[in-house]
Amino acid sequence: MIITLTANPSLDRTATLDAPLARGQVQRVSGVTVEPGGKGVNVARAIHYAGHPVTAVLPAPDSDPILAALRQLGVAYRTVEVAEGVRMNLTLTEPDGTTTKLNEPGPLLTDALVEQLAALVVEQATGAEWVVLSGSLPPGVPHDFYATLVRRLRPLGVKVAVDTSDEPLQALVDNFPDAAPDLLKPNSDELAQLTGADAEQLEAAAKAGDPSAAVSASRSLVDRGVRAVMGTLGASGAVLVTSEGAWHASPPPIVPRSTVGAGDSSVAGYVLADCGGEAAPDRLRTAVAYGSAAASKAGSALPKPEDLNTAEVVVTELG
Ligand SMILES: O=P(O)(O)OC[C@@]1(O)O[C@H](CO)[C@@H](O)[C@@H]1O
C-alpha cells in the first residue's frame, strides 16, 4: 500500500490554444479538460493505473467535484472535511507544447484541520510501504509541516518521499538529518536553490550531456541524510544519487504535449519500482519512463503502464 498526501489539491482546468498565447488579447480556446490534480493526487492516479494499492489523503468537502472525479477513476481516498472547495488551477497549452500554469493559493486550513490531516496520514501510513508527501502547502499550514510529518512517520518504518518547493522545501532541508526522507525529488531550480548552485549553469550543462553539477548538488543532500535524491532535469532526464552511487537517465524520444504531472509521474514510477524490489538504476529508469510518458500526454493526463517506453531510457552509471 502506498499513501499520498496532497495538502493543497486542485481541479486542473487545461485550456488548449491553437495559436501561441497572445498576452492582452482575447483568444479562443479549442478545448478544455478538467481533471483531479495536485501533486499527491497525480501520484496516486498513476500508481492506481499501475494496479498497485494506493490511498490519496487530502482535505476536501464531501461534495467536492474532485472526490466525484476520484471515485469515477476508482482511486481510493481519505479526506479531512473542510468547508471551502479545492482550488482550480489553470493550465494553458500552446501548439509547440509550451505550458503555462496559474496556480491558486488554495483555501485556508485552521490549526485544528492541519493536525487532523497530519494524524490521518500517520494513521494511514501504519503498515504502508511508502508515504508520498507532495506539492505546495495552502494558507494556514506552517512551512515546516513536511519536516514535522517526516519526523512523525519515521518511527513507523514506512519509507517517505517528499516533492515540494519554496519555503516547505527549505524548511525540510533546514531540519535535516532528523527530517531527511527516503526520497527527495527536486527539479533543477530547486536543486540549485537548495545548494547554492547556479540553476542556469546546471541546466545548460545537463542539456549539453554533462549532469555532473546536478549530481554534486544531489550528493550534498545525500551527505545530509537523504537516502536518495532524484533530480529531474526536464528534457535532459534525471539523476539519481544514493550513498551507493550516482546514475543519469536520458529519456526516450517523445513529442512533448504538456509537462503537467511529469514530475509526479516520475515519483510514482520510482516508488512503484522500489515496491517491485528494483535496484537503484532500474528505479531511475522506470521513473524517467513515467515522467516522459506523462510529458507526451495532453493536459494533466497521466501514464498507464502500456504508455511507458522503458526500453529506450538510457541509464548511465556516473563516477
Ligand atoms: O501549487 P502546487 O501544489 O505546487 O502544484 C499544483 C500542481 O501544479 O501540481 C500538479 C502538477 O505537478 C498539478 O496537478 C497541480 O495543478
mmCIF file of C-alpha atoms and ligand atoms in Angstrom:
data_model
loop_
_atom_site.group_PDB
_atom_site.id
_atom_site.type_symbol
_atom_site.label_atom_id
_atom_site.label_comp_id
_atom_site.label_asym_id
_atom_site.label_seq_id
_atom_site.Cartn_x
_atom_site.Cartn_y
_atom_site.Cartn_z
ATOM 1 C CA MET A 1 0.000 0.000 0.000
ATOM 2 C CA ILE A 2 1.185 3.486 -0.896
ATOM 3 C CA ILE A 3 -0.263 6.608 0.740
ATOM 4 C CA THR A 4 -0.086 10.021 -0.895
ATOM 5 C CA LEU A 5 -0.762 13.316 0.848
ATOM 6 C CA THR A 6 -1.940 16.365 -1.074
ATOM 7 C CA ALA A 7 -2.401 19.200 1.417
ATOM 8 C CA ASN A 8 -3.306 21.534 -1.464
ATOM 9 C CA PRO A 9 -5.286 19.528 -4.041
ATOM 10 C CA SER A 10 -6.681 21.147 -7.170
ATOM 11 C CA LEU A 11 -9.040 20.718 -10.022
ATOM 12 C CA ASP A 12 -6.785 21.192 -13.021
ATOM 13 C CA ARG A 13 -8.510 23.037 -15.832
ATOM 14 C CA THR A 14 -6.475 22.817 -19.040
ATOM 15 C CA ALA A 15 -7.280 25.116 -21.974
ATOM 16 C CA THR A 16 -5.722 24.167 -25.298
ATOM 17 C CA LEU A 17 -4.750 27.024 -27.601
ATOM 18 C CA ASP A 18 -4.462 26.535 -31.371
ATOM 19 C CA ALA A 19 -2.148 29.541 -31.681
ATOM 20 C CA PRO A 20 0.643 30.893 -29.473
ATOM 21 C CA LEU A 21 -0.606 32.737 -26.382
ATOM 22 C CA ALA A 22 -1.182 36.420 -27.173
ATOM 23 C CA ARG A 23 -0.914 38.385 -23.902
ATOM 24 C CA GLY A 24 -3.504 41.137 -23.541
ATOM 25 C CA GLN A 25 -5.690 39.749 -26.372
ATOM 26 C CA VAL A 26 -8.974 37.838 -26.498
ATOM 27 C CA GLN A 27 -8.210 34.354 -27.705
ATOM 28 C CA ARG A 28 -10.486 31.355 -28.300
ATOM 29 C CA VAL A 29 -9.533 28.032 -26.817
ATOM 30 C CA SER A 30 -10.076 24.881 -28.831
ATOM 31 C CA GLY A 31 -10.655 22.504 -25.955
ATOM 32 C CA VAL A 32 -10.963 22.335 -22.181
ATOM 33 C CA THR A 33 -10.479 19.446 -19.783
ATOM 34 C CA VAL A 34 -10.941 19.328 -16.012
ATOM 35 C CA GLU A 35 -9.082 16.661 -14.041
ATOM 36 C CA PRO A 36 -8.446 15.923 -10.382
ATOM 37 C CA GLY A 37 -4.985 17.213 -9.542
ATOM 38 C CA GLY A 38 -2.485 18.388 -7.016
ATOM 39 C CA LYS A 39 0.834 16.572 -6.936
ATOM 40 C CA GLY A 40 -0.069 13.781 -4.481
ATOM 41 C CA VAL A 41 -3.383 13.147 -6.254
ATOM 42 C CA ASN A 42 -1.460 12.759 -9.534
ATOM 43 C CA VAL A 43 0.998 10.335 -7.933
ATOM 44 C CA ALA A 44 -1.969 8.331 -6.590
ATOM 45 C CA ARG A 45 -3.624 8.265 -10.029
ATOM 46 C CA ALA A 46 -0.501 6.940 -11.758
ATOM 47 C CA ILE A 47 0.010 4.305 -9.043
ATOM 48 C CA HIS A 48 -3.631 3.271 -9.303
ATOM 49 C CA TYR A 49 -3.326 2.883 -13.104
ATOM 50 C CA ALA A 50 -0.384 0.539 -12.448
ATOM 51 C CA GLY A 51 -2.681 -1.671 -10.362
ATOM 52 C CA HIS A 52 -0.856 -1.063 -7.072
ATOM 53 C CA PRO A 53 -2.937 -0.356 -3.937
ATOM 54 C CA VAL A 54 -2.907 3.344 -3.097
ATOM 55 C CA THR A 55 -4.882 5.793 -0.964
ATOM 56 C CA ALA A 56 -4.877 9.532 -1.597
ATOM 57 C CA VAL A 57 -5.207 11.680 1.537
ATOM 58 C CA LEU A 58 -6.468 15.230 1.016
ATOM 59 C CA PRO A 59 -8.570 17.976 2.588
ATOM 60 C CA ALA A 60 -11.866 18.451 0.709
ATOM 61 C CA PRO A 61 -15.590 18.955 1.341
ATOM 62 C CA ASP A 62 -17.573 15.712 0.888
ATOM 63 C CA SER A 63 -19.442 17.246 -2.046
ATOM 64 C CA ASP A 64 -16.342 18.486 -3.880
ATOM 65 C CA PRO A 65 -16.135 17.540 -7.583
ATOM 66 C CA ILE A 66 -12.540 16.343 -7.036
ATOM 67 C CA LEU A 67 -13.889 13.459 -4.950
ATOM 68 C CA ALA A 68 -16.500 12.555 -7.570
ATOM 69 C CA ALA A 69 -13.689 12.510 -10.160
ATOM 70 C CA LEU A 70 -11.525 10.258 -7.983
ATOM 71 C CA ARG A 71 -14.464 7.891 -7.438
ATOM 72 C CA GLN A 72 -15.014 7.766 -11.192
ATOM 73 C CA LEU A 73 -11.365 6.813 -11.712
ATOM 74 C CA GLY A 74 -11.575 4.244 -8.913
ATOM 75 C CA VAL A 75 -8.838 5.943 -6.853
ATOM 76 C CA ALA A 76 -9.294 5.301 -3.109
ATOM 77 C CA TYR A 77 -9.147 8.394 -0.911
ATOM 78 C CA ARG A 78 -9.485 9.574 2.681
ATOM 79 C CA THR A 79 -10.342 13.162 3.470
ATOM 80 C CA VAL A 80 -10.328 15.697 6.220
ATOM 81 C CA GLU A 81 -13.622 17.501 5.739
ATOM 82 C CA VAL A 82 -13.201 21.230 5.125
ATOM 83 C CA ALA A 83 -15.804 23.910 4.323
ATOM 84 C CA GLU A 84 -14.218 25.547 1.274
ATOM 85 C CA GLY A 85 -13.866 23.705 -2.044
ATOM 86 C CA VAL A 86 -10.478 22.796 -3.520
ATOM 87 C CA ARG A 87 -8.744 25.378 -5.725
ATOM 88 C CA MET A 88 -8.950 25.473 -9.520
ATOM 89 C CA ASN A 89 -5.559 25.660 -11.252
ATOM 90 C CA LEU A 90 -5.467 26.808 -14.852
ATOM 91 C CA THR A 91 -3.097 25.415 -17.472
ATOM 92 C CA LEU A 92 -2.673 26.940 -20.930
ATOM 93 C CA THR A 93 -1.027 24.739 -23.538
ATOM 94 C CA GLU A 94 0.269 26.193 -26.789
ATOM 95 C CA PRO A 95 0.779 24.288 -30.068
ATOM 96 C CA ASP A 96 4.556 23.930 -29.520
ATOM 97 C CA GLY A 97 3.978 22.245 -26.145
ATOM 98 C CA THR A 98 4.681 25.396 -24.063
ATOM 99 C CA THR A 99 2.751 25.000 -20.828
ATOM 100 C CA THR A 100 1.736 27.965 -18.647
ATOM 101 C CA LYS A 101 0.228 27.287 -15.214
ATOM 102 C CA LEU A 102 -1.690 29.671 -12.986
ATOM 103 C CA ASN A 103 -1.983 28.087 -9.551
ATOM 104 C CA GLU A 104 -4.317 29.450 -6.869
ATOM 105 C CA PRO A 105 -3.126 29.616 -3.243
ATOM 106 C CA GLY A 106 -5.853 27.221 -2.059
ATOM 107 C CA PRO A 107 -8.260 27.535 0.888
ATOM 108 C CA LEU A 108 -7.072 28.321 4.422
ATOM 109 C CA LEU A 109 -6.613 25.382 6.799
ATOM 110 C CA THR A 110 -7.041 26.068 10.530
ATOM 111 C CA ASP A 111 -4.559 24.669 13.090
ATOM 112 C CA ALA A 112 -7.130 22.020 14.048
ATOM 113 C CA LEU A 113 -7.509 20.885 10.409
ATOM 114 C CA VAL A 114 -3.731 20.816 9.918
ATOM 115 C CA GLU A 115 -3.401 18.483 12.900
ATOM 116 C CA GLN A 116 -6.334 16.309 11.673
ATOM 117 C CA LEU A 117 -4.633 15.986 8.296
ATOM 118 C CA ALA A 118 -1.281 15.002 9.833
ATOM 119 C CA ALA A 119 -2.994 12.491 12.150
ATOM 120 C CA LEU A 120 -4.874 10.951 9.206
ATOM 121 C CA VAL A 121 -1.630 10.488 7.249
ATOM 122 C CA VAL A 122 0.088 8.890 10.252
ATOM 123 C CA GLU A 123 -2.920 6.572 10.767
ATOM 124 C CA GLN A 124 -2.988 5.526 7.094
ATOM 125 C CA ALA A 125 0.807 5.113 6.967
ATOM 126 C CA THR A 126 0.834 2.366 9.549
ATOM 127 C CA GLY A 127 1.782 -0.799 7.668
ATOM 128 C CA ALA A 128 2.198 1.018 4.319
ATOM 129 C CA GLU A 129 5.285 0.675 2.078
ATOM 130 C CA TRP A 130 5.629 4.346 1.132
ATOM 131 C CA VAL A 131 4.108 7.690 2.030
ATOM 132 C CA VAL A 132 4.462 10.372 -0.643
ATOM 133 C CA LEU A 133 4.168 13.994 0.557
ATOM 134 C CA SER A 134 3.721 16.233 -2.472
ATOM 135 C CA GLY A 135 3.004 19.773 -3.506
ATOM 136 C CA SER A 136 2.620 23.237 -2.042
ATOM 137 C CA LEU A 137 1.022 23.944 1.320
ATOM 138 C CA PRO A 138 -2.172 26.029 1.437
ATOM 139 C CA PRO A 139 -2.507 29.132 3.655
ATOM 140 C CA GLY A 140 -2.544 28.305 7.366
ATOM 141 C CA VAL A 141 -0.200 25.336 7.086
ATOM 142 C CA PRO A 142 3.198 26.021 8.686
ATOM 143 C CA HIS A 143 6.208 25.831 6.371
ATOM 144 C CA ASP A 144 7.740 23.054 8.490
ATOM 145 C CA PHE A 145 4.653 20.803 8.093
ATOM 146 C CA TYR A 146 6.500 18.237 5.957
ATOM 147 C CA ALA A 147 9.535 18.340 8.252
ATOM 148 C CA THR A 148 7.317 17.616 11.263
ATOM 149 C CA LEU A 149 5.457 14.893 9.385
ATOM 150 C CA VAL A 150 8.636 13.117 8.251
ATOM 151 C CA ARG A 151 9.753 13.046 11.907
ATOM 152 C CA ARG A 152 6.379 11.552 12.925
ATOM 153 C CA LEU A 153 6.438 8.960 10.135
ATOM 154 C CA ARG A 154 9.996 7.704 10.568
ATOM 155 C CA PRO A 155 9.318 5.609 13.720
ATOM 156 C CA LEU A 156 6.610 3.694 11.755
ATOM 157 C CA GLY A 157 9.260 2.199 9.460
ATOM 158 C CA VAL A 158 7.437 3.419 6.336
ATOM 159 C CA LYS A 159 9.517 4.946 3.538
ATOM 160 C CA VAL A 160 8.822 8.626 2.894
ATOM 161 C CA ALA A 161 9.140 10.594 -0.346
ATOM 162 C CA VAL A 162 8.879 14.398 -0.496
ATOM 163 C CA ASP A 163 8.317 16.543 -3.590
ATOM 164 C CA THR A 164 7.738 20.180 -2.752
ATOM 165 C CA SER A 165 9.163 23.628 -3.428
ATOM 166 C CA ASP A 166 9.897 27.048 -1.939
ATOM 167 C CA GLU A 167 9.558 27.523 1.853
ATOM 168 C CA PRO A 168 8.268 24.000 2.694
ATOM 169 C CA LEU A 169 11.275 22.513 0.854
ATOM 170 C CA GLN A 170 13.682 24.897 2.582
ATOM 171 C CA ALA A 171 12.130 24.131 5.992
ATOM 172 C CA LEU A 172 12.533 20.406 5.311
ATOM 173 C CA VAL A 173 16.209 20.802 4.427
ATOM 174 C CA ASP A 174 16.756 23.061 7.452
ATOM 175 C CA ASN A 175 15.562 20.152 9.599
ATOM 176 C CA PHE A 176 17.946 17.534 8.173
ATOM 177 C CA PRO A 177 19.066 14.988 9.230
ATOM 178 C CA ASP A 178 16.026 14.351 11.518
ATOM 179 C CA ALA A 179 13.550 15.169 8.745
ATOM 180 C CA ALA A 180 15.554 13.631 5.888
ATOM 181 C CA PRO A 181 13.238 11.494 3.700
ATOM 182 C CA ASP A 182 13.986 8.264 1.804
ATOM 183 C CA LEU A 183 13.396 10.069 -1.487
ATOM 184 C CA LEU A 184 13.604 13.768 -2.308
ATOM 185 C CA LYS A 185 12.632 14.857 -5.829
ATOM 186 C CA PRO A 186 13.824 18.364 -6.609
ATOM 187 C CA ASN A 187 13.818 19.781 -10.135
ATOM 188 C CA SER A 188 16.878 21.647 -11.390
ATOM 189 C CA ASP A 189 15.732 25.033 -9.995
ATOM 190 C CA GLU A 190 15.059 23.537 -6.588
ATOM 191 C CA LEU A 191 18.375 21.680 -6.581
ATOM 192 C CA ALA A 192 20.185 24.912 -7.356
ATOM 193 C CA GLN A 193 18.185 26.877 -4.764
ATOM 194 C CA LEU A 194 18.946 24.376 -2.009
ATOM 195 C CA THR A 195 22.617 24.001 -2.657
ATOM 196 C CA GLY A 196 23.642 27.448 -3.875
ATOM 197 C CA ALA A 197 24.431 26.081 -7.358
ATOM 198 C CA ASP A 198 23.687 28.163 -10.453
ATOM 199 C CA ALA A 199 20.372 26.899 -11.894
ATOM 200 C CA GLU A 200 21.084 28.074 -15.452
ATOM 201 C CA GLN A 201 24.544 26.530 -15.491
ATOM 202 C CA LEU A 202 23.254 23.297 -14.020
ATOM 203 C CA GLU A 203 20.513 23.066 -16.664
ATOM 204 C CA ALA A 204 22.741 24.112 -19.560
ATOM 205 C CA ALA A 205 25.392 21.535 -18.603
ATOM 206 C CA ALA A 206 22.761 18.781 -18.314
ATOM 207 C CA LYS A 207 21.387 19.779 -21.747
ATOM 208 C CA ALA A 208 24.897 19.512 -23.165
ATOM 209 C CA GLY A 209 25.151 15.979 -21.761
ATOM 210 C CA ASP A 210 27.022 16.783 -18.539
ATOM 211 C CA PRO A 211 24.873 16.123 -15.456
ATOM 212 C CA SER A 212 27.818 16.450 -13.015
ATOM 213 C CA ALA A 213 26.603 19.733 -11.438
ATOM 214 C CA ALA A 214 23.189 18.161 -10.772
ATOM 215 C CA VAL A 215 24.934 15.121 -9.297
ATOM 216 C CA SER A 216 27.131 17.173 -6.933
ATOM 217 C CA ALA A 217 24.138 19.212 -5.783
ATOM 218 C CA SER A 218 22.161 15.999 -5.165
ATOM 219 C CA ARG A 219 25.124 14.381 -3.426
ATOM 220 C CA SER A 220 25.340 17.270 -0.958
ATOM 221 C CA LEU A 221 21.758 16.447 0.111
ATOM 222 C CA VAL A 222 22.559 12.723 0.419
ATOM 223 C CA ASP A 223 25.512 13.716 2.630
ATOM 224 C CA ARG A 224 22.986 15.444 4.886
ATOM 225 C CA GLY A 225 20.942 12.268 5.422
ATOM 226 C CA VAL A 226 18.541 11.851 2.445
ATOM 227 C CA ARG A 227 18.558 8.197 1.285
ATOM 228 C CA ALA A 228 18.027 9.007 -2.414
ATOM 229 C CA VAL A 229 17.829 12.261 -4.349
ATOM 230 C CA MET A 230 16.249 12.108 -7.789
ATOM 231 C CA GLY A 231 16.922 15.415 -9.522
ATOM 232 C CA THR A 232 14.639 15.836 -12.523
ATOM 233 C CA LEU A 233 16.125 17.799 -15.421
ATOM 234 C CA GLY A 234 13.179 18.154 -17.816
ATOM 235 C CA ALA A 235 14.040 17.030 -21.343
ATOM 236 C CA SER A 236 17.549 16.074 -20.138
ATOM 237 C CA GLY A 237 16.157 13.245 -17.999
ATOM 238 C CA ALA A 238 17.089 12.817 -14.342
ATOM 239 C CA VAL A 239 19.906 11.926 -11.998
ATOM 240 C CA LEU A 240 19.684 9.611 -9.014
ATOM 241 C CA VAL A 241 22.186 9.844 -6.183
ATOM 242 C CA THR A 242 22.319 7.499 -3.175
ATOM 243 C CA SER A 243 25.128 6.643 -0.769
ATOM 244 C CA GLU A 244 25.928 3.709 -3.091
ATOM 245 C CA GLY A 245 26.330 5.598 -6.350
ATOM 246 C CA ALA A 246 25.044 8.039 -8.950
ATOM 247 C CA TRP A 247 23.222 7.469 -12.235
ATOM 248 C CA HIS A 248 21.865 9.563 -15.071
ATOM 249 C CA ALA A 249 18.945 8.511 -17.253
ATOM 250 C CA SER A 250 18.113 10.145 -20.554
ATOM 251 C CA PRO A 251 14.504 9.927 -21.716
ATOM 252 C CA PRO A 252 13.140 8.158 -24.783
ATOM 253 C CA PRO A 253 12.270 10.399 -27.757
ATOM 254 C CA ILE A 254 8.824 11.982 -27.317
ATOM 255 C CA VAL A 255 6.729 14.788 -28.735
ATOM 256 C CA PRO A 256 6.085 16.946 -25.622
ATOM 257 C CA ARG A 257 2.441 17.961 -25.189
ATOM 258 C CA SER A 258 2.127 19.011 -21.543
ATOM 259 C CA THR A 259 4.698 18.764 -18.772
ATOM 260 C CA VAL A 260 1.981 18.932 -16.090
ATOM 261 C CA GLY A 261 2.247 15.820 -13.934
ATOM 262 C CA ALA A 262 5.599 14.683 -15.385
ATOM 263 C CA GLY A 263 7.431 15.104 -12.069
ATOM 264 C CA ASP A 264 4.558 13.424 -10.197
ATOM 265 C CA SER A 265 4.628 10.507 -12.633
ATOM 266 C CA SER A 266 8.367 10.102 -12.127
ATOM 267 C CA VAL A 267 7.826 9.902 -8.358
ATOM 268 C CA ALA A 268 5.102 7.291 -8.938
ATOM 269 C CA GLY A 269 7.452 5.314 -11.205
ATOM 270 C CA TYR A 270 10.286 5.407 -8.668
ATOM 271 C CA VAL A 271 8.101 4.282 -5.772
ATOM 272 C CA LEU A 272 6.410 1.549 -7.846
ATOM 273 C CA ALA A 273 9.807 0.211 -8.955
ATOM 274 C CA ASP A 274 11.011 0.238 -5.358
ATOM 275 C CA CYS A 275 7.922 -1.706 -4.249
ATOM 276 C CA GLY A 276 8.745 -4.173 -7.033
ATOM 277 C CA GLY A 277 12.214 -4.697 -5.499
ATOM 278 C CA GLU A 278 14.118 -2.946 -8.335
ATOM 279 C CA ALA A 279 17.703 -1.772 -7.797
ATOM 280 C CA ALA A 280 18.590 1.953 -7.982
ATOM 281 C CA PRO A 281 19.372 2.162 -11.743
ATOM 282 C CA ASP A 282 16.083 0.458 -12.625
ATOM 283 C CA ARG A 283 14.144 2.658 -10.213
ATOM 284 C CA LEU A 284 15.570 5.641 -12.111
ATOM 285 C CA ARG A 285 14.804 4.010 -15.465
ATOM 286 C CA THR A 286 11.162 3.459 -14.504
ATOM 287 C CA ALA A 287 10.891 6.980 -13.074
ATOM 288 C CA VAL A 288 12.168 8.581 -16.289
ATOM 289 C CA ALA A 289 9.940 6.355 -18.450
ATOM 290 C CA TYR A 290 6.950 7.528 -16.373
ATOM 291 C CA GLY A 291 7.969 11.203 -16.491
ATOM 292 C CA SER A 292 8.455 11.271 -20.243
ATOM 293 C CA ALA A 293 5.258 9.320 -20.907
ATOM 294 C CA ALA A 294 3.397 11.965 -18.871
ATOM 295 C CA ALA A 295 5.043 14.800 -20.838
ATOM 296 C CA SER A 296 3.831 13.254 -24.086
ATOM 297 C CA LYS A 297 0.211 13.367 -22.881
ATOM 298 C CA ALA A 298 -2.145 16.341 -23.071
ATOM 299 C CA GLY A 299 -3.157 18.401 -20.009
ATOM 300 C CA SER A 300 -2.888 16.623 -16.665
ATOM 301 C CA ALA A 301 -3.343 13.159 -18.219
ATOM 302 C CA LEU A 302 -1.132 10.563 -16.514
ATOM 303 C CA PRO A 303 0.539 7.479 -17.936
ATOM 304 C CA LYS A 304 -0.599 3.884 -17.720
ATOM 305 C CA PRO A 305 1.938 1.015 -17.849
ATOM 306 C CA GLU A 306 1.215 0.496 -21.580
ATOM 307 C CA ASP A 307 2.323 4.104 -22.290
ATOM 308 C CA LEU A 308 5.861 3.501 -20.999
ATOM 309 C CA ASN A 309 8.858 3.235 -23.288
ATOM 310 C CA THR A 310 11.275 1.862 -20.689
ATOM 311 C CA ALA A 311 13.435 0.148 -23.313
ATOM 312 C CA GLU A 312 14.572 3.471 -24.776
ATOM 313 C CA VAL A 313 15.583 5.061 -21.451
ATOM 314 C CA VAL A 314 19.385 5.082 -21.310
ATOM 315 C CA VAL A 315 20.816 4.745 -17.794
ATOM 316 C CA THR A 316 24.492 5.530 -17.246
ATOM 317 C CA GLU A 317 26.423 4.939 -14.048
ATOM 318 C CA LEU A 318 28.434 8.026 -13.063
ATOM 319 C CA GLY A 319 31.632 8.176 -11.073
HETATM 320 O O1 LIG B 1 0.745 24.527 -6.477
HETATM 321 P P1 LIG B 1 1.490 23.225 -6.320
HETATM 322 O O2 LIG B 1 0.932 22.403 -5.203
HETATM 323 O O3 LIG B 1 2.974 23.390 -6.241
HETATM 324 O O4 LIG B 1 1.282 22.412 -7.665
HETATM 325 C C1 LIG B 1 -0.016 22.044 -8.059
HETATM 326 C C2 LIG B 1 0.030 21.485 -9.455
HETATM 327 O O5 LIG B 1 0.556 22.429 -10.395
HETATM 328 O O6 LIG B 1 0.877 20.358 -9.459
HETATM 329 C C3 LIG B 1 0.365 19.343 -10.299
HETATM 330 C C4 LIG B 1 1.363 19.005 -11.349
HETATM 331 O O7 LIG B 1 2.568 18.601 -10.776
HETATM 332 C C5 LIG B 1 -0.947 19.850 -10.846
HETATM 333 O O8 LIG B 1 -1.891 18.811 -10.851
HETATM 334 C C6 LIG B 1 -1.334 20.979 -9.929
HETATM 335 O O9 LIG B 1 -2.130 21.950 -10.537
#
